[in-house]
Coordinates of C-alpha atoms in Angstrom, one line a residue:
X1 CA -31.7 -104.6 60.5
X2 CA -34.4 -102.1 61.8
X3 CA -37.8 -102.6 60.2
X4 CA -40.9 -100.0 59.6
X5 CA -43.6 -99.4 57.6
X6 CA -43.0 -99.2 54.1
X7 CA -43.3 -95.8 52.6
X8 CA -44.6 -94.2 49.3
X9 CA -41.0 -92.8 49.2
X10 CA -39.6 -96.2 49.4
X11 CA -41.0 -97.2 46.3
X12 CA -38.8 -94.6 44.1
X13 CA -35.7 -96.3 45.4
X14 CA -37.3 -100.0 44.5
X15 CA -34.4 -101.7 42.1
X16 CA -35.1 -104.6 40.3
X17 CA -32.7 -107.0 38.0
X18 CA -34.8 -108.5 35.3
X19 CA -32.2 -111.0 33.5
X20 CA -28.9 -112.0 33.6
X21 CA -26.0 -113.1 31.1
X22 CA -23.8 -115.5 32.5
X23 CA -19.8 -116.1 30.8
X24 CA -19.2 -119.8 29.7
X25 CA -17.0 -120.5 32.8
X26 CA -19.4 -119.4 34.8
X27 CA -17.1 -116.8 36.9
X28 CA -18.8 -113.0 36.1
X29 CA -22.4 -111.8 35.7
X30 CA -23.7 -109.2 33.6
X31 CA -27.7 -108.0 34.7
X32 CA -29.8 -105.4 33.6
X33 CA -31.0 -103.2 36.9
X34 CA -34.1 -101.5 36.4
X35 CA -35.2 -98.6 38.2
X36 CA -38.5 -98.0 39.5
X37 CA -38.9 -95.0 37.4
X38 CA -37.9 -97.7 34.4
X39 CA -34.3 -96.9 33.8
X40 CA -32.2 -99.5 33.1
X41 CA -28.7 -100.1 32.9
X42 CA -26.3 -102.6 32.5
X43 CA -24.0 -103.5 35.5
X44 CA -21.8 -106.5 36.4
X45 CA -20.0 -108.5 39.0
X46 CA -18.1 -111.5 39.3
X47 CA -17.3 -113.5 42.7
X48 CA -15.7 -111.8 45.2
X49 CA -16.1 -108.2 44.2
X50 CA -18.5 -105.3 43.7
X51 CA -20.8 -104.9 41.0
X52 CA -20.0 -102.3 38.2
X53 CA -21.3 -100.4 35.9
X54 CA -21.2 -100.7 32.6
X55 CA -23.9 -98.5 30.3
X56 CA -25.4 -95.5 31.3
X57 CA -28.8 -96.1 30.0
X58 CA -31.6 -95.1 30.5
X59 CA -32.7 -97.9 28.1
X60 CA -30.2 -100.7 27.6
X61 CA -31.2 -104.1 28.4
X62 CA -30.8 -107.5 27.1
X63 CA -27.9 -108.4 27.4
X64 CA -25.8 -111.4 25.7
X65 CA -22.3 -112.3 25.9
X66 CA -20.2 -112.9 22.7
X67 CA -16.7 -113.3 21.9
X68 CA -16.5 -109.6 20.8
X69 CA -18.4 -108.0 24.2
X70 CA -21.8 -107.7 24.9
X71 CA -24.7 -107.6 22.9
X72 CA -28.0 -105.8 24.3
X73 CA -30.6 -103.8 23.1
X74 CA -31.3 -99.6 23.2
X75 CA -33.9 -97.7 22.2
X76 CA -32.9 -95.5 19.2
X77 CA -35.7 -92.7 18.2
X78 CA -38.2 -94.9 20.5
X79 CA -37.6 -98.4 19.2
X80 CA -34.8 -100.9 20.5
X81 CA -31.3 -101.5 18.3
X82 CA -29.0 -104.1 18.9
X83 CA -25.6 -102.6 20.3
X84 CA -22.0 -104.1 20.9
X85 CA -20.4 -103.1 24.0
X86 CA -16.7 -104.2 23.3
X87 CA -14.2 -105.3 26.2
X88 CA -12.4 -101.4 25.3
X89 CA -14.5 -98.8 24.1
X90 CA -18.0 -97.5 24.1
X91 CA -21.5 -99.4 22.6
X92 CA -21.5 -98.9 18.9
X93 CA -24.8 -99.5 17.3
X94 CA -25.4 -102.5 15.1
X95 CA -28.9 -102.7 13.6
X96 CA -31.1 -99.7 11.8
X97 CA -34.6 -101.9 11.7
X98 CA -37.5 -99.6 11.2
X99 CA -39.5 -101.4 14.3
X100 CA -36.6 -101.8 16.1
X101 CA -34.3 -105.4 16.9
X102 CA -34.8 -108.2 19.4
X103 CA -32.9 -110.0 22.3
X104 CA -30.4 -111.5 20.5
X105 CA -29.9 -115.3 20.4
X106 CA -26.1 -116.7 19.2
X107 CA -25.5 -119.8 17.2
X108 CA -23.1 -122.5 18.8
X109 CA -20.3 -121.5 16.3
X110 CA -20.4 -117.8 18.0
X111 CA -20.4 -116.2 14.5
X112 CA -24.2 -114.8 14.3
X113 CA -27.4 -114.1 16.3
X114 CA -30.8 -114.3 15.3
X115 CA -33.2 -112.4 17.1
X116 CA -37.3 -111.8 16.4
X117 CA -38.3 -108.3 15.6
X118 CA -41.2 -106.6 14.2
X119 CA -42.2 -106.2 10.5
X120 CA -44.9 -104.2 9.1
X121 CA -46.5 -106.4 6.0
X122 CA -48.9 -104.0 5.1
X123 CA -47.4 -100.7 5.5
X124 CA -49.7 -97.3 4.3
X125 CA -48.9 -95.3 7.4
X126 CA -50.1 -94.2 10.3
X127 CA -53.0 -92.5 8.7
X128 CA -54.2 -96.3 6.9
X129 CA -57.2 -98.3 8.0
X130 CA -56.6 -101.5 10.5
X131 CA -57.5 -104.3 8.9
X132 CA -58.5 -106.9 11.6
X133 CA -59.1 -110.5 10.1
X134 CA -58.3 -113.0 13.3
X135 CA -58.7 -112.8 16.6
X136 CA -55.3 -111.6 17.7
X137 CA -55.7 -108.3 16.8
X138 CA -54.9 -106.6 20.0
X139 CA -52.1 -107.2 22.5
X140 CA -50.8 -106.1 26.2
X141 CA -48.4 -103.3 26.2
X142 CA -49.4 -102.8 22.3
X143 CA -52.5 -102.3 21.8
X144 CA -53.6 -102.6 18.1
X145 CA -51.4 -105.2 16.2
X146 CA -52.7 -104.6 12.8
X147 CA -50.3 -105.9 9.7
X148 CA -47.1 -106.3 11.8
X149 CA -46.0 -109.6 12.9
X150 CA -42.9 -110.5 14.5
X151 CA -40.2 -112.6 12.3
X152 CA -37.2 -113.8 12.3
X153 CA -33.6 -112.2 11.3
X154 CA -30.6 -113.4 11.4
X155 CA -26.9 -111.1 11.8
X156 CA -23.6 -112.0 11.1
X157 CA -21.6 -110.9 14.0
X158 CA -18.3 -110.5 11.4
X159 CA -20.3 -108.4 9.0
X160 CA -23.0 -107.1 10.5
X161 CA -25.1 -108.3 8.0
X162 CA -29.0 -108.6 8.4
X163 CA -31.4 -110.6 7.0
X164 CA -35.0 -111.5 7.4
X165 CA -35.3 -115.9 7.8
X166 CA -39.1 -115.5 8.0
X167 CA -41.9 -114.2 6.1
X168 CA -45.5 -114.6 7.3
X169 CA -49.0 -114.0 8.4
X170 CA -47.8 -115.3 11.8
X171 CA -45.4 -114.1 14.9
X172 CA -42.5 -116.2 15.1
X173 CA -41.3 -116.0 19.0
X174 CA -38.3 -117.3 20.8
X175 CA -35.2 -118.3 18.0
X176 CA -33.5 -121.1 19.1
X177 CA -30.4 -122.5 16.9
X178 CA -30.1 -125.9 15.7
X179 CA -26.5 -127.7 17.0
X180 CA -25.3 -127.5 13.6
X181 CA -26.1 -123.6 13.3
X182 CA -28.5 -124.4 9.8
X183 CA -31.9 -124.4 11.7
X184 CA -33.8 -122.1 14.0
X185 CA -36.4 -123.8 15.8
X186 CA -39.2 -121.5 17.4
X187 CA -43.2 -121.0 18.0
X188 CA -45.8 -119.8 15.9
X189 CA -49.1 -120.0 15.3
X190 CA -49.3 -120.9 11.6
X191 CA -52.4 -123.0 10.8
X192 CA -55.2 -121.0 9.0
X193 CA -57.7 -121.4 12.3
X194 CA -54.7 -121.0 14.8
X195 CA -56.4 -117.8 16.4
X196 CA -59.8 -120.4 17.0
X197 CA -58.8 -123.2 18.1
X198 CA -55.8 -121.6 19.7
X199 CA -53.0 -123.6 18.4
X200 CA -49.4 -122.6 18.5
X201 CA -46.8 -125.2 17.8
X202 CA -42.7 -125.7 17.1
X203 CA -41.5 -125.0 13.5
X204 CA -37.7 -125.1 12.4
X205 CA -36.6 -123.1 8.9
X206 CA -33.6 -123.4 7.4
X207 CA -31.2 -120.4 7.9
X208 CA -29.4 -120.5 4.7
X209 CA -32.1 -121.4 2.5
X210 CA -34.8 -118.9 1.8
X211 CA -37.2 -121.1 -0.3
X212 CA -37.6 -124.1 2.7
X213 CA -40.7 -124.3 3.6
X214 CA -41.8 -124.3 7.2
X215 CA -41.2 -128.2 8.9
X216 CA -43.7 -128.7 12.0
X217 CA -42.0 -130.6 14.8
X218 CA -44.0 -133.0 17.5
X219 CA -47.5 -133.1 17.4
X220 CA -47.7 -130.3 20.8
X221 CA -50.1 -127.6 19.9
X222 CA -49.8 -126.0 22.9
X223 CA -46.5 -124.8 22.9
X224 CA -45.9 -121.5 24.5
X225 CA -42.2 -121.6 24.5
X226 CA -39.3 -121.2 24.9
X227 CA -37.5 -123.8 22.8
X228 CA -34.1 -125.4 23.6
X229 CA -32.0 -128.1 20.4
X230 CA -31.3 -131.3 21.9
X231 CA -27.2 -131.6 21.3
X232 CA -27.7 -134.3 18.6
X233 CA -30.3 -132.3 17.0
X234 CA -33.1 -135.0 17.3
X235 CA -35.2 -133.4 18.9
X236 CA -36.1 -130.2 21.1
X237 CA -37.0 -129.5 24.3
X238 CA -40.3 -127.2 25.1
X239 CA -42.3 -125.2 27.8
X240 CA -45.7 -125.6 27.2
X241 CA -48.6 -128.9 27.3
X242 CA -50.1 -131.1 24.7
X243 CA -52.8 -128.5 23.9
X244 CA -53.9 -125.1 24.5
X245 CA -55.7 -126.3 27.7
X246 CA -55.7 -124.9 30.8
X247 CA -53.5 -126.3 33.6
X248 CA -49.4 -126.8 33.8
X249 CA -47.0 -125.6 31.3
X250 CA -44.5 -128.4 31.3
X251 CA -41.4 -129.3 29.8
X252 CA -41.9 -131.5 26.8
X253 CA -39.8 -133.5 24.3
X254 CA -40.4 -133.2 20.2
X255 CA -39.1 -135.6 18.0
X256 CA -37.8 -134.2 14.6
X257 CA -38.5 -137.6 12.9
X258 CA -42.0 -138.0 13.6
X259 CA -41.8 -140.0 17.3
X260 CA -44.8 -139.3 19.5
X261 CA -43.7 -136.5 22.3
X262 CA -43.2 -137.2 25.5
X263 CA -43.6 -135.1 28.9
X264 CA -40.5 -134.8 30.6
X265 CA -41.9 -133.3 34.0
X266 CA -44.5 -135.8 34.0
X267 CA -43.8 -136.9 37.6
X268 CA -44.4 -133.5 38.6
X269 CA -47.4 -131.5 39.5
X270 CA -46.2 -128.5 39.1
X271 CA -46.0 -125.8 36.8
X272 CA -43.0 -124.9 35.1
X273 CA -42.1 -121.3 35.0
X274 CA -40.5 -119.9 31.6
X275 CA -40.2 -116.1 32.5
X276 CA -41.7 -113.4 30.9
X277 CA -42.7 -109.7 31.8
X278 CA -44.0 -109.5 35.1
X279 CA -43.6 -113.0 36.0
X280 CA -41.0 -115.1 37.6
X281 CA -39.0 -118.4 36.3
X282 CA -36.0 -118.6 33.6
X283 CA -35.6 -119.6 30.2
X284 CA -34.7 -123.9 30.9
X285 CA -30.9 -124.6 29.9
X286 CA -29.4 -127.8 29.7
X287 CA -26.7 -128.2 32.5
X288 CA -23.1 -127.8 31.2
X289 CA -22.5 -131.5 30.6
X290 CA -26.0 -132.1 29.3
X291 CA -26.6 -134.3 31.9
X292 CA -29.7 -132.0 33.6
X293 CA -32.4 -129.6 32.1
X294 CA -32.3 -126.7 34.9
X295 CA -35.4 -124.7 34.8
X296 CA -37.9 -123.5 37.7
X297 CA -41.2 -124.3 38.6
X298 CA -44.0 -122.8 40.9
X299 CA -44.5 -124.6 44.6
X300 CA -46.8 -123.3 46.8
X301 CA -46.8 -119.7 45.3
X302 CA -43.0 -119.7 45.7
X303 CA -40.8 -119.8 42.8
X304 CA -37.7 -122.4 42.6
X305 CA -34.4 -123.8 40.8
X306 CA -34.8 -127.5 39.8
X307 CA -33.1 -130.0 37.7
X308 CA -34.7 -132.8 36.0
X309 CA -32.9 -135.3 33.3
X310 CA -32.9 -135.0 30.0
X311 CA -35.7 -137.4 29.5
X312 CA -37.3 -137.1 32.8
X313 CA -37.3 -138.9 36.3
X314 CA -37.4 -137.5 39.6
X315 CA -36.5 -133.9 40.1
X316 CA -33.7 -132.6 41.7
X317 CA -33.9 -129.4 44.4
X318 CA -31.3 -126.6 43.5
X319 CA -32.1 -123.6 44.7
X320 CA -35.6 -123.9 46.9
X321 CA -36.0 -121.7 50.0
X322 CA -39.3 -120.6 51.4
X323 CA -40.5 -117.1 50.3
X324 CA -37.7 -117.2 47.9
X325 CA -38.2 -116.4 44.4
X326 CA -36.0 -117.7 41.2
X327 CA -36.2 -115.4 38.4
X328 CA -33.8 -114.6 35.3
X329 CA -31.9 -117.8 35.2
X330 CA -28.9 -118.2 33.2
X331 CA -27.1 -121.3 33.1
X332 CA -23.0 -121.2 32.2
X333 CA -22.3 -123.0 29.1
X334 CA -18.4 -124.6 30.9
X335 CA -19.4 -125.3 34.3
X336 CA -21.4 -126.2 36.6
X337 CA -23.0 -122.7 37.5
X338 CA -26.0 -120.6 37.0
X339 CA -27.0 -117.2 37.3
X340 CA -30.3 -116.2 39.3
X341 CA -32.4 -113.4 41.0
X342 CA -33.5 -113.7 44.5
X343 CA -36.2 -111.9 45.6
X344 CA -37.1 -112.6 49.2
X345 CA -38.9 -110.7 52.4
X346 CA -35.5 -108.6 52.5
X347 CA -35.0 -107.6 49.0
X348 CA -36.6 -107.3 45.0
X349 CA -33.1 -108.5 43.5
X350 CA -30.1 -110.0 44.9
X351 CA -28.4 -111.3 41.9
X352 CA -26.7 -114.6 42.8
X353 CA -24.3 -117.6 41.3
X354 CA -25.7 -121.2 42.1
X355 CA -24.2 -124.3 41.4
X356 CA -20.5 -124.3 42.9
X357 CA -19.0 -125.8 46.1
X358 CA -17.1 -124.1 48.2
X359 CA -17.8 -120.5 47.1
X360 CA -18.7 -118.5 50.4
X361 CA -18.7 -121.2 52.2
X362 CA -21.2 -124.2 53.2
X363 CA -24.6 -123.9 53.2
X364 CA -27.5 -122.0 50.5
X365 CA -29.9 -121.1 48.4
X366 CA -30.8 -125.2 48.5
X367 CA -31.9 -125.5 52.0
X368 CA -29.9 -126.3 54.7
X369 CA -26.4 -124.7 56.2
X370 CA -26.7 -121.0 56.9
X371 CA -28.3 -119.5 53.3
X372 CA -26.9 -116.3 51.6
X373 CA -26.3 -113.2 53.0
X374 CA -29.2 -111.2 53.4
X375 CA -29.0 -108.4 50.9
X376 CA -29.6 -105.1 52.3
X377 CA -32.9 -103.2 52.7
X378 CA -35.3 -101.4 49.6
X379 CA -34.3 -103.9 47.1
X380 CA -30.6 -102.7 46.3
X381 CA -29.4 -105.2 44.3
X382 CA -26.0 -106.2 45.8
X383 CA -24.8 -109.4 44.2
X384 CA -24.7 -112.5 46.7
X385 CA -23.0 -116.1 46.1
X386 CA -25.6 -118.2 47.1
X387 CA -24.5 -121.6 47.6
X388 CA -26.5 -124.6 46.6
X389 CA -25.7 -127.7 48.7
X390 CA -25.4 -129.7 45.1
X391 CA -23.5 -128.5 42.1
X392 CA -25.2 -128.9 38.5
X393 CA -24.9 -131.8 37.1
X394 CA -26.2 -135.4 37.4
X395 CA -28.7 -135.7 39.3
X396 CA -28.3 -137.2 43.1
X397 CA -32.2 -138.7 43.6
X398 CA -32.7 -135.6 45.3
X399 CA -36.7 -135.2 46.6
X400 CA -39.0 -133.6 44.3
X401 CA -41.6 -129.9 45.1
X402 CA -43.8 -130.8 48.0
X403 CA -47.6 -131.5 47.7

């Protein structure tokens, strides 16, 4: 491959892949691609073949697999909708919220979502005076938050019914259903001084029930998400530390019956890396046989795919290459496969499939053998099958990040 100077030209063919929706059996991908301009579109690919398109855009993204198609979000009159893209047909649009929908989250029995959107509790207008009574009243990207807070809603996938789950003076983030589809867990910062002392913290409500009040879970107050059920429903697995502190965001462990929490990633000094706008890392997923927590952590200013057990222990090495960053993780729900971005000296996205032996043959993403492809020049993002040298599951006593 020749190599030059890069080019303001260049930078208008930059392509990016911002998150990824891996099937249950682990076998196609589908990925947002984002131009530099800030198109996006949905494509996908599955092993062994060329990526396609599947939306035009300019603004779907989002996207989630269910049994009817794929769920993602697209702006409608400058706000984002949920839309079903069917396995036949074109996207037909699904929600008419006045601020717009959220990424949608499904329940285990595949019937609904829930999703957090925005919800003006105080609305007069554009023309009405901000009333600013805590300290949050401004925020990136936003700019004045004023009376609307983010809750929670709920759609039945059947129906296409909505319905608002939570109602308050707080922005619940990151929906995560309980194993028997009653609960949502997610984070908030409830408590009347939240904003000063800086307190956010797990709260479950129940679904079907709209006079439950709020139930706290673990004593964490510096939980910054996301959330993850246990399968028993005992307890929940969070990114985030004790308390609002500065220093590692770690995985922690909540009991829903009052047990003190525990640090899962204790062993490690390292911070684990959630994913969010502008920043690397995945949401952590429980392996396909529950027998590992995948999620990524931050080594040396690298970015990496570990797994850990459910309770803790020494980490296990999954997808760790030098000057190779994990982003948009997705774990498959049947087997032992995930779904990641690469981005590397040679490219801002090569979407790739860890966790299978066998699949292109020897080596990988995990060090060792002869590693993926290299994915072409100015960030096109072909799909690669990046091999890890161990598949998902128990873990092996593999080494932990380096000091």
């Amino acid at each position: 491959m020749n190599s030059r100077p890069f080019s303001l030209d260049d930078i208008r063919r930059v392509v990016t892949v911002p998150e990824t929706a891996i099937t249950a059996d682990g076998g196609t991908v589908v990925f947002t691609r984002r131009q530099a301009a800030g198109e996006t579109s949905l494509w996908t690919v599955s092993s062994g073949s060329q990526p396609q398109q599947l939306t035009q855009g300019p603004t779907d993204r989002a996207p989630r697999i269910v049994p009817a198609g794929i769920l993602f979000l697209r702006e409608v009159e400058g706000v984002p909708q949920l839309h079903l893209l069917p396995h036949k047909g074109e996207p037909t649009q699904l929600t008419e919220l006045p601020l717009g929908a959220g990424t949608a989250v499904l329940s285990g029995d595949r019937r609904r979502v829930a999703f957090a959107a925005p919800v003006d509790r105080a609305p007069g207008g554009a023309a009405a005076p901000i009333v600013v009574d805590t300290l949050e009243q401004k925020a990136d990207g936003i700019g004045w938050i004023g009376s609307i807070r983010r809750q929670l809603f709920v759609m039945d996938l059947d129906s296409g019914q909505v319905r608002q789950v939570t109602d308050g003076d707080y922005d619940a983030d990151g929906p995560a259903w309980s194993p028997d589809g009653n609960r949502l867990a997610f984070t908030a910062s409830v408590a009347h001084r939240a904003d000063v002392e800086l307190e956010r913290r797990v709260y479950t409500v129940e679904v079907d029930d709209p006079l439950a009040p709020l139930q706290e879970v673990g004593q964490a107050t510096g939980v910054t998400g996301p959330v993850m059920w246990d399968r028993d429903g005992a307890s929940l697995v969070a990114v985030g530390s004790s308390a609002m502190v500065t220093g590692h965001a770690r995985l922690l462990r909540l009991y829903d019956d009052g047990r003190p929490d525990t640090t899962v990633t204790a062993a490690l000094d390292r911070n684990v890396m959630p994913g969010a706008t502008g920043y690397p890392g995945g949401h952590p997923a429980y392996s396909h046989d529950g027998s590992e927590i995948i999620f990524c952590l931050r080594d040396r200013g690298w970015t990496h795919l570990y797994g850990i057990g459910p309770y803790g222990g020494d980490a296990r090495p999954i997808a760790v290459d030098q000057q190779h960053v994990v982003s948009a993780l997705s774990v498959a729900a049947e087997a032992p496969r995930a779904a990641v971005v690469l981005t590397t000296p040679e490219s801002c996205a090569a979407v790739g499939g860890v966790g299978a032996r066998g699949a292109g043959g020897g080596g990988g993403a995990g060090g060792g053998g002869r590693g993926p492809p290299a994915p072409p020049a100015r960030g096109r993002p072909t799909p690669r099958v990046c091999v890890a040298p161990r598949p998902i599951g128990p873990p092996r006593g593999g080494a932990g990040p380096r000091s």
